[in-house]
């Protein structure tokens, strides 16, 4: 089947063209398309750990299956991306002031802040406290990917911050904070929602809820209740 790959920025310069057409076997994936591209343009191979993939307007994982006629876009890390953004997994209490200051910019007309708060009740059961556990290096890397993806999708963003707290959290404390600044409020709202939704789906953080009558793990690996 025939698919196309479109290059941007340093990828375009390194390959010497802005797109290439490929013949892939039926059942090929985004990753197999990348392998075909890297074989043709070996100079691109070192970029693989930082590459983002998209079909249309949606980001897709490397395992995404392809169909004949698909056009895959490959994005490098964007200028002003994850290196300048505030991204961290921490045991310290999260600070709204710190997060807001991190994304402040004279060109920003709007800043959107999301704070995930520990609530006192879940499913009709009274919560005593929560414990969060994470694979911190991988969680940090995944959050940096989210920041890069947000900037690629909304190039006008001025600042991005993602912080997740781990350890024991009491009722009313914040477990996650995300802030986005942009010249216009629409982009800031959209990017902030994208960031928290993607974080919940992809970042390896697990939550254990402690109730008066038991406890339960909640997270990427599902839910296991202990009473």
Coordinates of C-alpha atoms in Angstrom, one line a residue:
X1 CA 0.0 0.0 0.0
X2 CA 1.1 3.6 -0.7
X3 CA 1.4 6.1 2.1
X4 CA 3.1 9.5 2.4
X5 CA 5.3 11.0 5.0
X6 CA 5.6 14.8 5.4
X7 CA 8.7 16.3 7.1
X8 CA 8.9 19.6 9.1
X9 CA 11.8 21.8 10.2
X10 CA 15.1 20.0 10.8
X11 CA 13.6 16.8 9.3
X12 CA 12.9 18.6 6.1
X13 CA 16.3 20.1 5.9
X14 CA 18.1 16.8 6.8
X15 CA 16.1 14.8 4.2
X16 CA 16.4 17.5 1.6
X17 CA 12.7 17.4 0.8
X18 CA 9.3 18.0 2.5
X19 CA 7.7 14.7 1.8
X20 CA 8.3 11.2 0.6
X21 CA 6.0 8.4 -0.7
X22 CA 6.4 4.8 0.6
X23 CA 5.2 1.4 -0.4
X24 CA 4.4 -0.6 2.7
X25 CA 3.0 -4.1 3.2
X26 CA -0.6 -4.3 4.2
X27 CA -1.0 -4.0 7.9
X28 CA 1.9 -1.6 8.2
X29 CA 2.1 0.8 11.2
X30 CA 3.4 4.3 11.8
X31 CA 6.6 2.7 13.2
X32 CA 7.1 0.6 10.0
X33 CA 6.7 3.8 8.0
X34 CA 9.4 5.5 10.2
X35 CA 11.7 2.5 9.7
X36 CA 11.3 2.8 5.9
X37 CA 12.0 6.5 6.1
X38 CA 15.1 6.0 8.4
X39 CA 16.4 3.4 6.0
X40 CA 16.1 5.8 3.1
X41 CA 17.4 8.8 5.1
X42 CA 19.8 7.5 7.8
X43 CA 20.5 11.0 9.0
X44 CA 17.0 11.0 10.6
X45 CA 17.5 7.9 12.7
X46 CA 19.0 9.7 15.7
X47 CA 15.8 11.8 15.9
X48 CA 13.6 8.8 16.6
X49 CA 13.4 9.2 20.5
X50 CA 12.0 12.7 20.1
X51 CA 9.7 12.3 17.1
X52 CA 6.0 12.9 17.3
X53 CA 3.6 11.4 14.7
X54 CA 0.2 12.7 13.5
X55 CA -2.4 11.7 11.0
X56 CA -4.6 14.7 10.0
X57 CA -5.0 16.8 13.1
X58 CA -4.6 13.9 15.6
X59 CA -1.4 12.6 17.3
X60 CA -1.0 8.9 17.0
X61 CA 1.3 6.3 18.6
X62 CA 3.9 4.4 16.7
X63 CA 1.7 1.3 16.8
X64 CA -1.1 3.0 15.0
X65 CA -2.1 1.0 11.9
X66 CA -2.0 2.6 8.5
X67 CA -4.3 2.5 5.5
X68 CA -3.5 3.1 1.9
X69 CA -3.5 6.9 1.1
X70 CA -2.6 8.0 4.7
X71 CA -0.2 10.9 5.1
X72 CA 1.9 10.8 8.3
X73 CA 3.4 14.0 9.6
X74 CA 6.6 13.7 11.7
X75 CA 7.4 16.5 14.1
X76 CA 10.7 17.2 15.9
X77 CA 10.8 18.9 19.3
X78 CA 9.6 22.5 18.7
X79 CA 11.6 25.6 19.5
X80 CA 11.0 26.8 23.0
X81 CA 9.5 23.4 23.8
X82 CA 10.1 21.0 26.7
X83 CA 13.5 22.4 27.7
X84 CA 12.0 25.8 28.7
X85 CA 8.8 24.4 30.2
X86 CA 8.3 23.5 33.8
X87 CA 7.8 19.8 34.0
X88 CA 8.3 17.8 37.2
X89 CA 7.3 14.9 39.5
X90 CA 7.7 16.0 43.1
X91 CA 6.9 15.0 46.7
X92 CA 6.5 18.7 47.6
X93 CA 3.2 20.5 47.8
X94 CA 2.3 22.1 44.5
X95 CA 2.2 25.9 44.3
X96 CA -0.2 27.8 42.1
X97 CA 2.0 30.9 42.3
X98 CA 5.0 28.9 41.0
X99 CA 3.1 27.4 38.2
X100 CA 1.5 30.7 37.1
X101 CA 4.9 32.4 37.3
X102 CA 6.5 29.7 35.1
X103 CA 4.1 30.4 32.2
X104 CA 3.9 34.1 32.6
X105 CA 4.8 36.1 29.5
X106 CA 4.3 39.7 28.3
X107 CA 2.7 38.3 25.1
X108 CA 0.2 36.1 26.9
X109 CA -3.4 37.4 26.9
X110 CA -4.7 34.4 28.8
X111 CA -3.4 31.9 31.3
X112 CA -5.4 28.7 32.1
X113 CA -4.6 26.8 35.2
X114 CA -5.9 23.3 36.1
X115 CA -5.5 21.9 39.6
X116 CA -6.6 18.4 40.4
X117 CA -7.7 18.4 44.0
X118 CA -8.1 15.4 46.4
X119 CA -11.8 15.2 47.2
X120 CA -13.4 13.7 50.3
X121 CA -15.7 11.3 48.6
X122 CA -15.5 8.8 45.8
X123 CA -18.4 6.5 44.7
X124 CA -20.3 7.2 47.9
X125 CA -17.3 6.2 50.1
X126 CA -15.6 8.8 52.4
X127 CA -11.9 9.2 51.5
X128 CA -9.4 9.6 54.3
X129 CA -6.4 10.4 52.2
X130 CA -4.6 9.4 48.9
X131 CA -1.2 8.0 48.0
X132 CA 0.3 8.5 44.6
X133 CA 3.1 6.4 43.2
X134 CA 5.0 6.9 39.9
X135 CA 7.8 5.7 37.7
X136 CA 9.2 9.2 38.1
X137 CA 11.8 9.3 35.2
X138 CA 9.3 7.9 32.7
X139 CA 6.4 10.0 34.1
X140 CA 8.6 13.1 33.6
X141 CA 9.6 12.1 30.1
X142 CA 5.9 11.5 29.2
X143 CA 4.9 14.9 30.5
X144 CA 7.7 16.5 28.5
X145 CA 6.2 14.8 25.4
X146 CA 2.8 16.3 26.3
X147 CA 4.4 19.8 26.5
X148 CA 6.1 19.3 23.1
X149 CA 2.9 17.9 21.5
X150 CA 0.9 20.9 22.9
X151 CA 3.3 23.4 21.4
X152 CA 3.3 21.5 18.1
X153 CA -0.5 21.6 17.9
X154 CA -0.8 25.2 19.2
X155 CA 2.4 27.0 18.0
X156 CA 1.4 30.3 19.6
X157 CA 1.6 29.0 23.2
X158 CA 3.9 31.1 25.4
X159 CA 4.3 28.8 28.3
X160 CA 3.5 25.3 29.5
X161 CA 3.8 23.8 32.9
X162 CA 3.0 20.2 34.1
X163 CA 3.6 19.1 37.7
X164 CA 2.5 15.9 39.4
X165 CA 2.8 15.3 43.1
X166 CA 3.5 11.8 44.6
X167 CA 3.4 10.5 48.1
X168 CA 0.6 11.0 50.7
X169 CA -1.9 13.7 49.9
X170 CA -4.6 15.0 52.3
X171 CA -8.1 16.2 51.4
X172 CA -8.0 19.5 49.6
X173 CA -4.4 19.2 48.4
X174 CA -3.5 19.3 44.7
X175 CA -2.1 16.2 43.0
X176 CA -1.5 17.7 39.6
X177 CA -1.2 21.2 38.2
X178 CA -1.1 22.2 34.6
X179 CA -0.9 25.8 33.3
X180 CA -0.8 27.1 29.7
X181 CA -0.4 30.7 28.5
X182 CA -1.3 32.0 25.1
X183 CA -2.0 35.3 23.3
X184 CA -5.7 34.1 23.1
X185 CA -7.8 32.3 25.7
X186 CA -9.2 29.7 23.2
X187 CA -5.8 28.1 22.6
X188 CA -4.9 28.2 26.3
X189 CA -8.2 26.4 27.2
X190 CA -7.8 23.8 24.5
X191 CA -4.1 23.1 25.2
X192 CA -4.7 22.8 28.9
X193 CA -7.6 20.3 28.4
X194 CA -5.4 18.3 25.9
X195 CA -2.6 18.2 28.5
X196 CA -4.6 16.9 31.4
X197 CA -6.5 14.4 29.2
X198 CA -3.3 13.1 27.7
X199 CA -1.6 13.0 31.1
X200 CA -4.4 10.8 32.6
X201 CA -4.1 8.4 29.6
X202 CA -0.4 8.1 29.2
X203 CA 1.7 9.1 32.3
X204 CA 2.6 6.2 34.6
X205 CA 1.2 7.4 37.9
X206 CA -1.0 5.3 40.2
X207 CA -3.3 6.4 42.9
X208 CA -4.4 4.6 46.0
X209 CA -7.5 5.8 47.8
X210 CA -7.8 5.1 51.5
X211 CA -11.3 4.8 52.9
X212 CA -12.7 4.2 56.3
X213 CA -13.7 0.7 55.2
X214 CA -10.8 -0.3 52.8
X215 CA -8.5 0.9 50.1
X216 CA -8.3 0.8 46.3
X217 CA -5.6 1.2 43.7
X218 CA -6.6 3.3 40.7
X219 CA -4.5 4.0 37.6
X220 CA -3.1 2.8 34.3
X221 CA -3.2 -0.8 35.5
X222 CA -6.9 -0.7 36.4
X223 CA -8.5 -1.0 39.8
X224 CA -8.1 -3.5 42.6
X225 CA -10.3 -3.0 45.7
X226 CA -9.3 -4.2 49.2
X227 CA -11.8 -4.1 52.0

